[in-house]
Amino acid sequence: MRPLNLRDGQIEMAHGAGGRASAQLIEEIFLRAFDNPWLRQGNDGATLSPVIGPGDRLVMATDAHVISPLFFPGGDIGSLAVHGTVNDVAMSGARPLYLSASFILEEGFALADLKRIAESMGQAAREAGVAIVTGDTKVVERGKGDGVFISTTGVGVVPAGIDTGGARARPGDVILVSGSIGEHGVAILSQRESLEFETQIVSDSAALHELVAELLTVAPGMRVLRDPTRGGLATTLNEIAGQSGVGMLLDEAAIPVQPQVEAACELLGLDPLYVANEGKLVAICAAQDADAVLRAMQAHPLGRQAARIGTVIADEHGFVQMHTRFGGRRIVDWLAGEQLPRIC
């Protein structure tokens, strides 16, 4: 059988039929991009041997990626699929180990673009120190998809003694964010709408597990870790407030936003608090740990713009409130509707 035409070739229905064409697609694109001993077992599932110590726990997270456009400043759907699931695992305090990946491909999708996405995905996995060990590929008829959708599942190990979760915030705790907000969502929208700004806005998409490990070293009693993706910082904090049965009080002036992102949001009628991020985290910790956590964030390349942005307060209504730059106070409510669809 002739090699795939990776320059001009396209996805055909036969590539999803489970026969020779399917095997060739897996061999020439996915296996070459993701190559590792577990994937080379060639079975429907990978046999794994994670090292689990006494008191360690496994954690698993799954995510689907339908972003449009597929390629954007700072990344693409492939690297995003890895970062998103690695981060979901890491927010449980876990060390990510393995990923699975499922692809839904549209008939007619360019093989060159699929190869580019797979190579980006493989590179992101290697940089994160995780292996893509199993997966699946399906093909749908032309016009029944949108190029490619990717679903990923991640498995990791939570060390003994670590217990983070959305229900653990307590009044008096401190709220920190690892950097400026809104870059991913604005980068996607500017690419989607062909908007140009004086300074290019680049997605913050990144794997955060090494930053998480640093934070848990200085504050093993960390209450909550969460990555503010869809719905942005505001929605994430409302979720945590609801889970924990507390309120939150933010300082608007302390929340870092890049000037070009703020300007773009003003132009587009968006609030940066509700815009998606893919390389930032929210950390909620006891007050006595806050200074050490902030220093650890700022010492890490992915946390140099980290800031202390508020406190957890007692509030039976679970409201997230904010001191504004003008000296007032307002409610920061849940996101209503879909501000930016197909953002991740």
Coordinates of C-alpha atoms in Angstrom, one line a residue:
M1 CA 0.0 0.0 0.0
R2 CA 1.4 3.4 -1.0
P3 CA 2.3 5.8 1.9
L4 CA -0.2 8.5 2.7
N5 CA 0.0 11.7 0.7
L6 CA 0.7 14.0 3.6
R7 CA 1.0 17.0 1.5
D8 CA -2.2 17.0 -0.6
G9 CA -4.2 14.0 0.7
Q10 CA -7.5 14.2 2.6
I11 CA -9.4 12.1 5.1
E12 CA -11.6 9.5 3.4
M13 CA -14.4 7.5 4.9
A14 CA -12.2 4.4 4.6
H15 CA -9.9 5.9 7.2
G16 CA -12.6 5.3 9.8
A17 CA -13.7 1.9 8.7
G18 CA -11.3 -0.1 10.8
G19 CA -9.5 -1.7 7.9
R20 CA -6.1 -1.3 6.2
A21 CA -6.7 2.4 5.6
S22 CA -7.4 3.0 9.3
A23 CA -4.3 1.1 10.3
Q24 CA -2.2 3.1 7.9
L25 CA -3.6 6.4 9.3
I26 CA -2.7 5.3 12.8
E27 CA 0.7 4.1 11.8
E28 CA 1.8 7.0 9.7
I29 CA 0.4 9.9 11.6
F30 CA -0.6 9.1 15.2
L31 CA 1.9 6.4 16.1
R32 CA 4.8 8.5 14.7
A33 CA 3.6 11.6 16.5
F34 CA 2.9 9.9 19.9
D35 CA 5.4 7.0 19.9
N36 CA 5.9 5.3 23.3
P37 CA 6.1 1.7 24.6
W38 CA 2.5 1.6 25.8
L39 CA 1.1 2.8 22.5
R40 CA 3.3 0.3 20.6
Q41 CA 1.6 -2.6 22.5
G42 CA -1.0 -2.2 19.7
N43 CA -4.0 -3.3 21.8
D44 CA -7.4 -1.7 22.3
G45 CA -6.3 -0.7 25.7
A46 CA -2.8 0.0 27.2
T47 CA -1.5 -2.1 30.1
L48 CA 0.0 0.3 32.6
S49 CA 2.1 0.0 35.7
P50 CA 1.9 3.3 37.6
V51 CA 3.9 3.6 40.7
I52 CA 1.5 4.0 43.6
G53 CA 2.8 4.6 47.1
P54 CA 0.9 4.1 50.4
G55 CA -1.9 6.6 50.6
D56 CA -1.5 7.7 47.0
R57 CA -4.7 7.9 44.9
L58 CA -5.5 7.7 41.2
V59 CA -7.4 10.6 39.6
M60 CA -8.9 10.6 36.1
A61 CA -10.3 13.6 34.1
T62 CA -11.8 13.7 30.6
D63 CA -12.3 16.6 28.2
A64 CA -13.5 17.3 24.7
H65 CA -12.1 20.0 22.3
V66 CA -14.1 21.6 19.6
I67 CA -12.2 24.8 19.2
S68 CA -12.6 27.1 16.1
P69 CA -10.3 27.9 14.5
L70 CA -8.1 24.8 14.9
F71 CA -4.9 26.9 14.7
F72 CA -4.5 30.1 16.7
P73 CA -1.7 32.3 18.1
G74 CA 0.0 30.4 20.8
G75 CA -1.2 26.9 20.0
D76 CA -3.7 24.6 18.2
I77 CA -6.3 22.1 19.0
G78 CA -3.7 19.4 19.5
S79 CA -1.5 21.1 22.1
L80 CA -4.7 22.5 23.7
A81 CA -6.1 19.0 24.1
V82 CA -3.0 17.9 26.0
H83 CA -2.8 21.1 28.2
G84 CA -6.5 21.1 29.0
T85 CA -6.6 17.5 30.3
V86 CA -3.2 17.7 32.0
N87 CA -4.4 20.7 33.9
D88 CA -7.7 19.1 34.9
V89 CA -5.7 16.2 36.4
A90 CA -3.2 18.6 38.1
M91 CA -5.9 20.7 39.7
S92 CA -6.6 17.7 41.9
G93 CA -3.1 17.9 43.1
A94 CA -2.0 15.0 41.0
R95 CA 1.0 14.2 38.9
P96 CA -0.3 13.5 35.4
L97 CA 0.9 10.2 33.9
Y98 CA -1.1 9.0 30.9
L99 CA -3.5 10.3 28.3
S100 CA -5.9 8.7 25.9
A101 CA -7.0 10.5 22.7
S102 CA -10.1 10.1 20.6
F103 CA -10.4 11.8 17.2
I104 CA -13.5 12.5 15.2
L105 CA -12.4 13.5 11.7
E106 CA -14.5 14.9 8.9
E107 CA -14.2 13.5 5.4
G108 CA -12.1 15.8 3.3
F109 CA -10.0 17.1 6.1
A110 CA -6.4 17.7 4.9
L111 CA -3.9 15.1 6.0
A112 CA -1.2 17.8 6.2
D113 CA -3.3 19.6 8.9
L114 CA -4.0 16.4 10.8
K115 CA -0.2 15.6 10.8
R116 CA 0.5 19.1 12.1
I117 CA -2.1 18.7 14.9
A118 CA -0.8 15.2 15.9
E119 CA 2.8 16.4 15.9
S120 CA 1.9 19.4 18.1
M121 CA -0.1 17.1 20.4
G122 CA 2.9 14.7 20.7
Q123 CA 5.3 17.5 21.4
A124 CA 3.0 19.0 24.1
A125 CA 2.7 15.5 25.7
R126 CA 6.5 15.0 25.8
E127 CA 7.1 18.4 27.2
A128 CA 4.5 17.7 29.9
G129 CA 6.1 14.3 30.7
V130 CA 3.0 12.4 29.9
A131 CA 2.4 9.6 27.4
I132 CA -0.6 9.3 25.0
V133 CA -1.0 5.5 25.4
T134 CA -4.3 4.6 23.7
G135 CA -7.0 6.2 21.5
D136 CA -9.6 5.9 18.8
T137 CA -10.4 7.4 15.4
K138 CA -13.7 7.8 13.7
V139 CA -14.6 9.5 10.4
V140 CA -17.9 11.3 9.6
E141 CA -19.3 12.3 6.3
R142 CA -18.3 15.6 4.7
G143 CA -20.4 18.4 6.2
K144 CA -21.3 16.3 9.3
G145 CA -18.3 17.6 11.4
D146 CA -15.9 20.5 11.4
G147 CA -12.5 19.2 10.5
V148 CA -11.5 17.5 13.7
F149 CA -12.8 17.1 17.3
I150 CA -10.5 15.6 20.0
S151 CA -11.5 14.0 23.3
T152 CA -8.8 13.3 25.8
T153 CA -8.8 11.4 29.1
G154 CA -6.0 11.8 31.7
V155 CA -4.8 9.7 34.6
G156 CA -2.6 10.8 37.4
V157 CA -1.5 10.1 40.9
V158 CA -2.4 12.3 43.9
P159 CA 0.4 12.0 46.6
A160 CA -0.6 11.0 50.1
G161 CA -1.5 13.9 52.3
I162 CA -2.7 16.2 49.4
D163 CA -6.4 17.0 49.4
T164 CA -7.6 19.8 47.2
G165 CA -11.2 20.4 46.1
G166 CA -13.8 23.0 45.4
A167 CA -15.6 22.3 48.7
R168 CA -12.6 23.2 50.9
A169 CA -12.5 27.0 50.8
R170 CA -13.0 28.6 54.3
P171 CA -13.6 32.1 55.5
G172 CA -10.4 33.9 55.9
D173 CA -8.6 32.1 53.1
V174 CA -6.7 34.0 50.4
I175 CA -7.5 33.9 46.7
L176 CA -4.6 34.1 44.3
V177 CA -4.3 33.9 40.5
S178 CA -1.2 32.7 38.7
G179 CA -1.1 35.5 36.1
S180 CA -3.0 37.8 33.8
I181 CA -6.4 36.7 32.6
G182 CA -8.3 36.6 29.3
E183 CA -5.5 36.0 26.8
H184 CA -6.8 32.7 25.4
G185 CA -10.3 33.8 24.7
V186 CA -9.3 37.1 23.1
A187 CA -6.6 35.4 21.0
I188 CA -9.2 32.9 19.7
L189 CA -11.8 35.7 19.0
S190 CA -9.2 37.9 17.2
Q191 CA -8.2 35.0 15.0
R192 CA -11.7 34.0 14.3
E193 CA -12.8 37.5 13.4
S194 CA -9.6 38.5 11.6
L195 CA -9.0 41.4 14.1
E196 CA -5.7 43.1 14.2
F197 CA -4.2 44.9 17.2
E198 CA -0.9 46.8 17.6
T199 CA 0.4 43.9 19.7
Q200 CA -0.5 40.3 18.9
I201 CA -2.5 38.7 21.6
V202 CA -1.3 35.1 22.1
S203 CA -3.1 32.3 23.9
D204 CA -1.7 31.4 27.3
S205 CA -2.3 27.6 26.7
A206 CA 0.2 25.7 28.9
A207 CA 0.5 22.7 31.1
L208 CA 0.4 23.7 34.8
H209 CA 1.3 20.6 36.7
E210 CA 4.9 21.6 37.4
L211 CA 3.6 24.9 38.9
V212 CA 1.1 23.0 40.9
A213 CA 3.8 20.7 42.3
E214 CA 5.8 23.8 43.4
L215 CA 2.8 25.2 45.2
L216 CA 2.0 22.0 47.0
T217 CA 5.6 21.8 48.2
V218 CA 5.3 25.1 50.0
A219 CA 1.7 24.7 51.0
P220 CA 0.7 21.0 51.2
G221 CA -2.5 22.1 52.9
M222 CA -3.7 24.0 49.8
R223 CA -7.5 24.2 49.9
V224 CA -8.5 24.7 46.3
L225 CA -6.8 24.6 42.8
R226 CA -8.8 25.3 39.7
D227 CA -8.0 26.4 36.1
P228 CA -10.5 29.1 35.0
T229 CA -11.2 28.0 31.5
R230 CA -14.7 28.4 30.0
G231 CA -16.6 31.1 31.8
G232 CA -13.3 32.6 33.0
L233 CA -12.3 33.7 36.5
A234 CA -15.7 34.9 37.5
T235 CA -17.5 31.6 36.8
T236 CA -14.8 29.6 38.4
L237 CA -15.0 31.5 41.6
N238 CA -18.8 31.3 41.7
E239 CA -18.5 27.5 41.3
I240 CA -16.1 27.3 44.2
A241 CA -18.2 29.6 46.4
G242 CA -21.2 27.4 45.7
Q243 CA -19.3 24.1 46.5
S244 CA -17.8 25.5 49.7
G245 CA -20.9 27.5 50.9
V246 CA -18.9 30.7 51.3
G247 CA -18.6 34.1 49.7
M248 CA -15.7 35.9 48.1
L249 CA -14.5 39.5 48.0
L250 CA -12.2 40.5 45.2
D251 CA -10.1 43.6 44.6
E252 CA -10.6 44.7 40.9
A253 CA -7.3 46.7 40.9
A254 CA -5.4 43.6 42.0
I255 CA -6.6 41.3 39.1
P256 CA -3.9 41.3 36.4
V257 CA -5.0 41.9 32.8
Q258 CA -2.7 42.7 30.0
P259 CA -3.3 46.2 28.5
Q260 CA -3.9 44.8 25.0
V261 CA -6.4 42.3 26.4
E262 CA -8.2 45.0 28.3
A263 CA -8.4 47.2 25.3
A264 CA -9.6 44.4 23.1
C265 CA -12.3 43.4 25.6
E266 CA -13.4 47.1 25.7
L267 CA -13.6 47.2 22.0
L268 CA -15.5 43.9 21.7
G269 CA -17.8 44.6 24.7
L270 CA -16.4 41.7 26.8
D271 CA -15.5 41.5 30.5
P272 CA -12.1 39.9 31.0
L273 CA -13.4 38.2 34.2
Y274 CA -15.6 36.0 32.0
V275 CA -13.1 35.3 29.2
A276 CA -11.5 31.8 29.0
N277 CA -7.9 31.0 30.1
E278 CA -5.9 27.9 29.3
G279 CA -2.7 28.5 31.2
K280 CA -3.7 30.1 34.5
L281 CA -4.8 28.7 37.8
V282 CA -6.7 29.9 40.9
A283 CA -5.3 28.9 44.2
I284 CA -7.1 29.3 47.5
C285 CA -5.1 28.7 50.6
A286 CA -5.0 29.5 54.3
A287 CA -3.9 33.1 55.1
Q288 CA -0.7 32.0 56.8
D289 CA 0.4 30.2 53.5
A290 CA -0.5 33.0 51.1
D291 CA 2.9 34.8 51.0
A292 CA 4.8 31.6 50.4
V293 CA 2.4 30.5 47.7
L294 CA 2.6 33.9 46.0
R295 CA 6.4 33.8 46.1
A296 CA 6.4 30.2 44.6
M297 CA 4.1 31.3 41.8
Q298 CA 6.1 34.4 40.9
A299 CA 9.3 32.3 40.9
H300 CA 7.9 30.0 38.2
P301 CA 7.9 30.9 34.5
L302 CA 4.2 30.4 34.3
G303 CA 3.4 32.5 37.4
R304 CA 5.5 35.6 37.1
Q305 CA 2.4 37.9 37.0
A306 CA 0.8 36.1 39.9
A307 CA -1.3 38.2 42.3
R308 CA -3.3 38.1 45.5
I309 CA -6.8 39.1 44.3
G310 CA -9.1 38.6 47.2
T311 CA -10.3 36.7 50.3
V312 CA -12.9 34.1 51.2
I313 CA -15.7 35.5 53.4
A314 CA -18.6 34.1 55.3
D315 CA -21.8 34.5 53.2
E316 CA -24.8 32.2 53.3
H317 CA -25.8 33.4 49.9
G318 CA -22.5 32.4 48.3
F319 CA -22.0 35.7 46.5
V320 CA -18.8 36.7 44.8
Q321 CA -18.4 40.4 45.3
M322 CA -15.7 42.9 44.1
H323 CA -14.3 46.2 45.3
T324 CA -14.2 48.3 42.1
R325 CA -11.5 50.7 41.0
F326 CA -14.0 53.5 41.7
G327 CA -14.4 52.6 45.3
G328 CA -17.8 50.8 45.0
R329 CA -18.7 47.2 45.4
R330 CA -20.6 45.0 42.9
I331 CA -21.7 41.4 42.5
V332 CA -19.6 39.3 40.1
D333 CA -22.3 36.8 39.0
W334 CA -22.2 33.6 37.0
L335 CA -21.7 33.9 33.3
A336 CA -25.1 34.1 31.6
G337 CA -25.3 32.2 28.3
E338 CA -22.3 31.6 26.0
Q339 CA -20.1 34.6 25.7
L340 CA -17.6 33.0 23.3
P341 CA -18.7 29.6 21.8
R342 CA -16.2 27.0 20.6
I343 CA -13.4 28.5 22.7
C344 CA -11.7 25.2 23.7

